[in-house]
mmCIF file with all atom_site columns, C-alpha atoms in Angstrom:
data_model
loop_
_atom_site.group_PDB
_atom_site.id
_atom_site.type_symbol
_atom_site.label_atom_id
_atom_site.label_alt_id
_atom_site.label_comp_id
_atom_site.label_asym_id
_atom_site.label_entity_id
_atom_site.label_seq_id
_atom_site.pdbx_PDB_ins_code
_atom_site.Cartn_x
_atom_site.Cartn_y
_atom_site.Cartn_z
_atom_site.occupancy
_atom_site.B_iso_or_equiv
_atom_site.pdbx_formal_charge
_atom_site.auth_seq_id
_atom_site.auth_comp_id
_atom_site.auth_asym_id
_atom_site.auth_atom_id
_atom_site.pdbx_PDB_model_num
ATOM 1   C CA . MET R 1 1   ? 152.644 225.516 35.268 1.00 45.00 ? 1   MET R CA 1
ATOM 2   C CA . ASN R 1 2   ? 155.762 227.097 33.740 1.00 45.00 ? 2   ASN R CA 1
ATOM 3   C CA . SER R 1 3   ? 158.974 227.515 35.740 1.00 49.00 ? 3   SER R CA 1
ATOM 4   C CA . PHE R 1 4   ? 158.469 231.155 36.256 1.00 51.00 ? 4   PHE R CA 1
ATOM 5   C CA . SER R 1 5   ? 155.149 230.438 37.667 1.00 50.00 ? 5   SER R CA 1
ATOM 6   C CA . ARG R 1 6   ? 156.528 227.686 39.949 1.00 54.00 ? 6   ARG R CA 1
ATOM 7   C CA . ALA R 1 7   ? 159.297 230.053 41.025 1.00 55.00 ? 7   ALA R CA 1
ATOM 8   C CA . PHE R 1 8   ? 156.857 232.558 41.994 1.00 53.00 ? 8   PHE R CA 1
ATOM 9   C CA . LYS R 1 9   ? 154.741 230.523 43.787 1.00 54.00 ? 9   LYS R CA 1
ATOM 10  C CA . SER R 1 10  ? 157.701 229.374 45.862 1.00 57.00 ? 10  SER R CA 1
ATOM 11  C CA . VAL R 1 11  ? 158.461 232.985 46.863 1.00 53.00 ? 11  VAL R CA 1
ATOM 12  C CA . LEU R 1 12  ? 154.951 233.327 48.138 1.00 54.00 ? 12  LEU R CA 1
ATOM 13  C CA . THR R 1 13  ? 154.416 230.132 49.822 1.00 54.00 ? 13  THR R CA 1
ATOM 14  C CA . GLY R 1 14  ? 158.154 229.922 50.730 1.00 54.00 ? 14  GLY R CA 1
ATOM 15  C CA . ARG R 1 15  ? 158.221 226.255 49.788 1.00 47.00 ? 15  ARG R CA 1
ATOM 16  C CA . ARG R 1 16  ? 161.267 225.669 47.630 1.00 42.00 ? 16  ARG R CA 1
ATOM 17  C CA . ASP R 1 17  ? 160.366 222.170 46.783 1.00 41.00 ? 17  ASP R CA 1
ATOM 18  C CA . GLU R 1 18  ? 157.996 223.756 44.280 1.00 40.00 ? 18  GLU R CA 1
ATOM 19  C CA . VAL R 1 19  ? 160.472 224.994 41.982 1.00 38.00 ? 19  VAL R CA 1
ATOM 20  C CA . VAL R 1 20  ? 162.279 223.095 39.441 1.00 35.00 ? 20  VAL R CA 1
ATOM 21  C CA . THR R 1 21  ? 165.741 223.132 39.962 1.00 39.00 ? 21  THR R CA 1
ATOM 22  C CA . ASP R 1 22  ? 166.925 223.979 36.331 1.00 38.00 ? 22  ASP R CA 1
ATOM 23  C CA . ALA R 1 23  ? 164.035 226.811 36.179 1.00 46.00 ? 23  ALA R CA 1
ATOM 24  C CA . PRO R 1 24  ? 165.659 229.805 34.715 1.00 49.00 ? 24  PRO R CA 1
ATOM 25  C CA . TYR R 1 25  ? 164.182 232.225 37.359 1.00 50.00 ? 25  TYR R CA 1
ATOM 26  C CA . GLU R 1 26  ? 165.527 230.124 40.141 1.00 56.00 ? 26  GLU R CA 1
ATOM 27  C CA . ASP R 1 27  ? 168.576 231.940 40.810 1.00 60.00 ? 27  ASP R CA 1
ATOM 28  C CA . SER R 1 28  ? 167.923 235.071 39.263 1.00 71.00 ? 28  SER R CA 1
ATOM 29  C CA . GLY R 1 29  ? 168.551 238.223 41.389 1.00 80.00 ? 29  GLY R CA 1
ATOM 30  C CA . TYR R 1 30  ? 165.098 239.390 42.004 1.00 83.00 ? 30  TYR R CA 1
ATOM 31  C CA . ILE R 1 31  ? 164.312 235.817 43.103 1.00 86.00 ? 31  ILE R CA 1
ATOM 32  C CA . ARG R 1 32  ? 166.746 236.090 45.595 1.00 87.00 ? 32  ARG R CA 1
ATOM 33  C CA . TRP R 1 33  ? 165.213 239.675 46.466 1.00 89.00 ? 33  TRP R CA 1
ATOM 34  C CA . ALA R 1 34  ? 161.809 238.460 46.444 1.00 88.00 ? 34  ALA R CA 1
ATOM 35  C CA . ARG R 1 35  ? 162.493 235.981 49.297 1.00 89.00 ? 35  ARG R CA 1
ATOM 36  C CA . VAL R 1 36  ? 163.921 238.278 51.542 1.00 87.00 ? 36  VAL R CA 1
ATOM 37  C CA . ARG R 1 37  ? 161.420 239.706 54.335 1.00 90.00 ? 37  ARG R CA 1
ATOM 38  C CA . ASP R 1 38  ? 163.681 241.828 56.343 1.00 94.00 ? 38  ASP R CA 1
ATOM 39  C CA . TRP R 1 39  ? 161.996 245.220 54.746 1.00 95.00 ? 39  TRP R CA 1
ATOM 40  C CA . CYS R 1 40  ? 158.386 243.636 54.817 1.00 96.00 ? 40  CYS R CA 1
ATOM 41  C CA . GLY R 1 41  ? 155.873 244.656 56.891 1.00 97.00 ? 41  GLY R CA 1
ATOM 42  C CA . ARG R 1 42  ? 154.670 248.125 58.319 1.00 98.00 ? 42  ARG R CA 1
ATOM 43  C CA . ILE R 1 43  ? 155.836 250.536 60.800 1.00 98.00 ? 43  ILE R CA 1
ATOM 44  C CA . GLU R 1 44  ? 153.905 251.707 63.799 1.00 98.00 ? 44  GLU R CA 1
ATOM 45  C CA . ASP R 1 45  ? 153.538 255.280 63.659 1.00 97.00 ? 45  ASP R CA 1
ATOM 46  C CA . PRO R 1 46  ? 155.583 256.175 60.337 1.00 98.00 ? 46  PRO R CA 1
ATOM 47  C CA . SER R 1 47  ? 156.857 259.570 59.858 1.00 98.00 ? 47  SER R CA 1
ATOM 48  C CA . ALA R 1 48  ? 155.355 259.235 56.312 1.00 98.00 ? 48  ALA R CA 1
ATOM 49  C CA . THR R 1 49  ? 153.492 256.584 54.410 1.00 98.00 ? 49  THR R CA 1
ATOM 50  C CA . ALA R 1 50  ? 152.188 256.061 50.884 1.00 99.00 ? 50  ALA R CA 1
ATOM 51  C CA . THR R 1 51  ? 150.244 253.731 48.945 1.00 98.00 ? 51  THR R CA 1
ATOM 52  C CA . VAL R 1 52  ? 149.905 253.567 45.136 1.00 98.00 ? 52  VAL R CA 1
ATOM 53  C CA . LYS R 1 53  ? 148.303 250.873 42.720 1.00 97.00 ? 53  LYS R CA 1
ATOM 54  C CA . GLY R 1 54  ? 149.578 250.125 39.747 1.00 93.00 ? 54  GLY R CA 1
ATOM 55  C CA . PRO R 1 55  ? 148.095 249.622 36.302 1.00 90.00 ? 55  PRO R CA 1
ATOM 56  C CA . CYS R 1 56  ? 148.603 246.038 36.908 1.00 90.00 ? 56  CYS R CA 1
ATOM 57  C CA . GLY R 1 57  ? 146.140 246.002 40.084 1.00 94.00 ? 57  GLY R CA 1
ATOM 58  C CA . ASP R 1 58  ? 148.879 245.356 42.180 1.00 95.00 ? 58  ASP R CA 1
ATOM 59  C CA . ALA R 1 59  ? 149.107 247.812 44.936 1.00 98.00 ? 59  ALA R CA 1
ATOM 60  C CA . MET R 1 60  ? 152.362 249.118 46.893 1.00 98.00 ? 60  MET R CA 1
ATOM 61  C CA . THR R 1 61  ? 152.842 250.846 50.412 1.00 99.00 ? 61  THR R CA 1
ATOM 62  C CA . ILE R 1 62  ? 155.811 252.439 51.849 1.00 99.00 ? 62  ILE R CA 1
ATOM 63  C CA . ASP R 1 63  ? 156.291 253.536 55.218 1.00 99.00 ? 63  ASP R CA 1
ATOM 64  C CA . LEU R 1 64  ? 159.270 255.239 56.589 1.00 99.00 ? 64  LEU R CA 1
ATOM 65  C CA . ASP R 1 65  ? 160.813 256.248 59.973 1.00 98.00 ? 65  ASP R CA 1
ATOM 66  C CA . ILE R 1 66  ? 162.634 259.171 59.556 1.00 98.00 ? 66  ILE R CA 1
ATOM 67  C CA . ALA R 1 67  ? 164.751 261.061 62.111 1.00 97.00 ? 67  ALA R CA 1
ATOM 68  C CA . GLU R 1 68  ? 166.896 264.260 61.818 1.00 95.00 ? 68  GLU R CA 1
ATOM 69  C CA . GLY R 1 69  ? 166.195 264.334 58.041 1.00 95.00 ? 69  GLY R CA 1
ATOM 70  C CA . VAL R 1 70  ? 167.538 260.664 57.701 1.00 98.00 ? 70  VAL R CA 1
ATOM 71  C CA . LEU R 1 71  ? 165.405 257.436 56.774 1.00 98.00 ? 71  LEU R CA 1
ATOM 72  C CA . ARG R 1 72  ? 165.942 255.419 59.804 1.00 98.00 ? 72  ARG R CA 1
ATOM 73  C CA . ARG R 1 73  ? 163.777 252.512 58.551 1.00 98.00 ? 73  ARG R CA 1
ATOM 74  C CA . ALA R 1 74  ? 161.918 251.777 55.270 1.00 99.00 ? 74  ALA R CA 1
ATOM 75  C CA . ARG R 1 75  ? 159.283 248.912 55.171 1.00 98.00 ? 75  ARG R CA 1
ATOM 76  C CA . PHE R 1 76  ? 156.714 248.082 52.389 1.00 98.00 ? 76  PHE R CA 1
ATOM 77  C CA . GLU R 1 77  ? 153.524 246.423 52.136 1.00 98.00 ? 77  GLU R CA 1
ATOM 78  C CA . THR R 1 78  ? 152.079 245.014 48.950 1.00 97.00 ? 78  THR R CA 1
ATOM 79  C CA . ASP R 1 79  ? 149.561 242.459 47.191 1.00 96.00 ? 79  ASP R CA 1
ATOM 80  C CA . GLY R 1 80  ? 151.858 241.748 44.599 1.00 93.00 ? 80  GLY R CA 1
ATOM 81  C CA . CYS R 1 81  ? 153.503 239.477 42.629 1.00 92.00 ? 81  CYS R CA 1
ATOM 82  C CA . ALA R 1 82  ? 157.483 238.139 43.263 1.00 92.00 ? 82  ALA R CA 1
ATOM 83  C CA . ALA R 1 83  ? 158.894 241.141 41.263 1.00 94.00 ? 83  ALA R CA 1
ATOM 84  C CA . THR R 1 84  ? 157.037 243.794 43.141 1.00 95.00 ? 84  THR R CA 1
ATOM 85  C CA . TYR R 1 85  ? 158.273 242.256 46.360 1.00 95.00 ? 85  TYR R CA 1
ATOM 86  C CA . ALA R 1 86  ? 161.701 242.174 45.019 1.00 96.00 ? 86  ALA R CA 1
ATOM 87  C CA . CYS R 1 87  ? 161.281 245.704 43.836 1.00 97.00 ? 87  CYS R CA 1
ATOM 88  C CA . GLY R 1 88  ? 160.194 246.726 47.609 1.00 97.00 ? 88  GLY R CA 1
ATOM 89  C CA . SER R 1 89  ? 162.952 245.012 49.349 1.00 96.00 ? 89  SER R CA 1
ATOM 90  C CA . LEU R 1 90  ? 165.794 246.405 47.115 1.00 97.00 ? 90  LEU R CA 1
ATOM 91  C CA . ALA R 1 91  ? 164.061 250.082 47.526 1.00 98.00 ? 91  ALA R CA 1
ATOM 92  C CA . CYS R 1 92  ? 163.560 249.813 50.993 1.00 98.00 ? 92  CYS R CA 1
ATOM 93  C CA . SER R 1 93  ? 167.388 248.566 51.831 1.00 97.00 ? 93  SER R CA 1
ATOM 94  C CA . LYS R 1 94  ? 168.816 251.229 49.744 1.00 98.00 ? 94  LYS R CA 1
ATOM 95  C CA . ALA R 1 95  ? 166.586 253.968 51.339 1.00 98.00 ? 95  ALA R CA 1
ATOM 96  C CA . GLU R 1 96  ? 167.899 253.135 54.834 1.00 98.00 ? 96  GLU R CA 1
ATOM 97  C CA . GLY R 1 97  ? 170.255 255.474 55.765 1.00 98.00 ? 97  GLY R CA 1
ATOM 98  C CA . LEU R 1 98  ? 170.083 257.901 53.419 1.00 98.00 ? 98  LEU R CA 1
ATOM 99  C CA . ALA R 1 99  ? 169.143 261.696 53.545 1.00 98.00 ? 99  ALA R CA 1
ATOM 100 C CA . VAL R 1 100 ? 165.206 262.449 52.647 1.00 97.00 ? 100 VAL R CA 1
ATOM 101 C CA . LEU R 1 101 ? 166.239 264.156 49.287 1.00 96.00 ? 101 LEU R CA 1
ATOM 102 C CA . GLU R 1 102 ? 169.235 261.257 48.972 1.00 98.00 ? 102 GLU R CA 1
ATOM 103 C CA . ALA R 1 103 ? 166.642 258.604 48.627 1.00 98.00 ? 103 ALA R CA 1
ATOM 104 C CA . LEU R 1 104 ? 164.736 260.683 46.053 1.00 98.00 ? 104 LEU R CA 1
ATOM 105 C CA . ARG R 1 105 ? 167.715 259.183 43.683 1.00 98.00 ? 105 ARG R CA 1
ATOM 106 C CA . ILE R 1 106 ? 166.671 255.807 44.031 1.00 98.00 ? 106 ILE R CA 1
ATOM 107 C CA . HIS R 1 107 ? 164.954 255.099 40.232 1.00 97.00 ? 107 HIS R CA 1
ATOM 108 C CA . PRO R 1 108 ? 163.148 252.222 38.792 1.00 97.00 ? 108 PRO R CA 1
ATOM 109 C CA . ARG R 1 109 ? 166.242 251.765 36.333 1.00 96.00 ? 109 ARG R CA 1
ATOM 110 C CA . MET R 1 110 ? 168.564 251.676 39.581 1.00 96.00 ? 110 MET R CA 1
ATOM 111 C CA . LEU R 1 111 ? 166.387 248.710 40.971 1.00 97.00 ? 111 LEU R CA 1
ATOM 112 C CA . LEU R 1 112 ? 166.030 246.919 37.308 1.00 96.00 ? 112 LEU R CA 1
ATOM 113 C CA . GLY R 1 113 ? 169.888 247.070 36.960 1.00 94.00 ? 113 GLY R CA 1
ATOM 114 C CA . GLU R 1 114 ? 170.207 244.902 40.303 1.00 93.00 ? 114 GLU R CA 1
ATOM 115 C CA . LEU R 1 115 ? 167.311 243.012 39.994 1.00 92.00 ? 115 LEU R CA 1
ATOM 116 C CA . ASP R 1 116 ? 168.588 240.715 36.775 1.00 86.00 ? 116 ASP R CA 1
ATOM 117 C CA . GLY R 1 117 ? 166.188 238.366 35.560 1.00 84.00 ? 117 GLY R CA 1
ATOM 118 C CA . ILE R 1 118 ? 162.788 239.963 35.904 1.00 89.00 ? 118 ILE R CA 1
ATOM 119 C CA . PRO R 1 119 ? 160.462 239.218 32.991 1.00 88.00 ? 119 PRO R CA 1
ATOM 120 C CA . GLY R 1 120 ? 159.991 242.076 30.330 1.00 91.00 ? 120 GLY R CA 1
ATOM 121 C CA . ASP R 1 121 ? 156.045 242.235 31.418 1.00 93.00 ? 121 ASP R CA 1
ATOM 122 C CA . HIS R 1 122 ? 156.895 242.931 35.326 1.00 93.00 ? 122 HIS R CA 1
ATOM 123 C CA . LEU R 1 123 ? 159.488 245.834 34.828 1.00 94.00 ? 123 LEU R CA 1
ATOM 124 C CA . HIS R 1 124 ? 156.238 248.209 35.575 1.00 96.00 ? 124 HIS R CA 1
ATOM 125 C CA . CYS R 1 125 ? 156.957 246.905 39.392 1.00 96.00 ? 125 CYS R CA 1
ATOM 126 C CA . ALA R 1 126 ? 159.827 249.042 39.733 1.00 97.00 ? 126 ALA R CA 1
ATOM 127 C CA . ILE R 1 127 ? 158.311 252.302 38.550 1.00 97.00 ? 127 ILE R CA 1
ATOM 128 C CA . LEU R 1 128 ? 155.270 251.077 41.320 1.00 98.00 ? 128 LEU R CA 1
ATOM 129 C CA . THR R 1 129 ? 157.642 250.767 44.031 1.00 98.00 ? 129 THR R CA 1
ATOM 130 C CA . CYS R 1 130 ? 159.603 254.294 43.339 1.00 98.00 ? 130 CYS R CA 1
ATOM 131 C CA . THR R 1 131 ? 156.783 256.078 42.950 1.00 98.00 ? 131 THR R CA 1
ATOM 132 C CA . ALA R 1 132 ? 155.454 254.947 46.538 1.00 99.00 ? 132 ALA R CA 1
ATOM 133 C CA . LEU R 1 133 ? 158.636 255.741 48.085 1.00 99.00 ? 133 LEU R CA 1
ATOM 134 C CA . TYR R 1 134 ? 158.554 259.029 45.970 1.00 99.00 ? 134 TYR R CA 1
ATOM 135 C CA . ARG R 1 135 ? 155.142 259.844 47.667 1.00 98.00 ? 135 ARG R CA 1
ATOM 136 C CA . ALA R 1 136 ? 156.411 258.887 50.838 1.00 99.00 ? 136 ALA R CA 1
ATOM 137 C CA . LEU R 1 137 ? 159.091 261.231 50.670 1.00 98.00 ? 137 LEU R CA 1
ATOM 138 C CA . ALA R 1 138 ? 157.099 264.304 49.086 1.00 97.00 ? 138 ALA R CA 1
ATOM 139 C CA . LEU R 1 139 ? 154.184 263.556 51.750 1.00 97.00 ? 139 LEU R CA 1
ATOM 140 C CA . TYR R 1 140 ? 157.028 263.888 54.610 1.00 97.00 ? 140 TYR R CA 1
ATOM 141 C CA . LEU R 1 141 ? 158.443 267.187 53.242 1.00 96.00 ? 141 LEU R CA 1
ATOM 142 C CA . LEU R 1 142 ? 155.015 268.738 52.617 1.00 95.00 ? 142 LEU R CA 1
ATOM 143 C CA . ALA R 1 143 ? 153.758 267.833 56.391 1.00 93.00 ? 143 ALA R CA 1
ATOM 144 C CA . ARG R 1 144 ? 157.380 269.684 57.733 1.00 86.00 ? 144 ARG R CA 1
ATOM 145 C CA . ASP R 1 145 ? 156.751 273.070 55.743 1.00 70.00 ? 145 ASP R CA 1
ATOM 146 C CA . PRO R 1 146 ? 153.283 272.654 53.874 1.00 60.00 ? 146 PRO R CA 1
ATOM 147 C CA . GLN R 1 147 ? 153.815 276.538 52.888 1.00 62.00 ? 147 GLN R CA 1
ATOM 148 C CA . SER R 1 148 ? 157.568 276.150 51.113 1.00 56.00 ? 148 SER R CA 1
ATOM 149 C CA . SER R 1 149 ? 158.039 275.631 47.628 1.00 51.00 ? 149 SER R CA 1
ATOM 150 C CA . SER R 1 150 ? 161.885 274.532 48.431 1.00 52.00 ? 150 SER R CA 1
ATOM 151 C CA . PHE R 1 151 ? 163.353 272.214 50.625 1.00 47.00 ? 151 PHE R CA 1
ATOM 152 C CA . SER R 1 152 ? 166.659 272.393 53.107 1.00 45.00 ? 152 SER R CA 1
ATOM 153 C CA . GLY R 1 153 ? 168.042 268.966 51.724 1.00 44.00 ? 153 GLY R CA 1
ATOM 154 C CA . THR R 1 154 ? 166.627 267.561 55.006 1.00 41.00 ? 154 THR R CA 1
#
């Protein structure tokens, strides 16, 4: 098992003793974000929810609690890898407190810029996360006024 696999396994199991201390991924920003569980889970009776399945087979669900046009809470659930967990945690942390249309400014490149160390073959995890976020936001906006082709910003 290579050092990335050991680091990934430690994220999923929560057992740091399975990580080689000199593993190049051990202290990377994305491993730290993958361990954060503050935004993991579901919201009971969300204002909007969306699930997207990526080309790798991972699924990402994002739930949003929105009041007066502001994202009060954002949570995610995934069956994906450590990179998907990291992207979900960072995206939800950035979304909370933003107006609905401001949250649309969260984009994959922004996430990847803050999640140093994601292996090149996992960059699509940021796209998966943002796609789920965008879909949840769009469903919220459409549910508010399905006849409207323009949105007021909240």
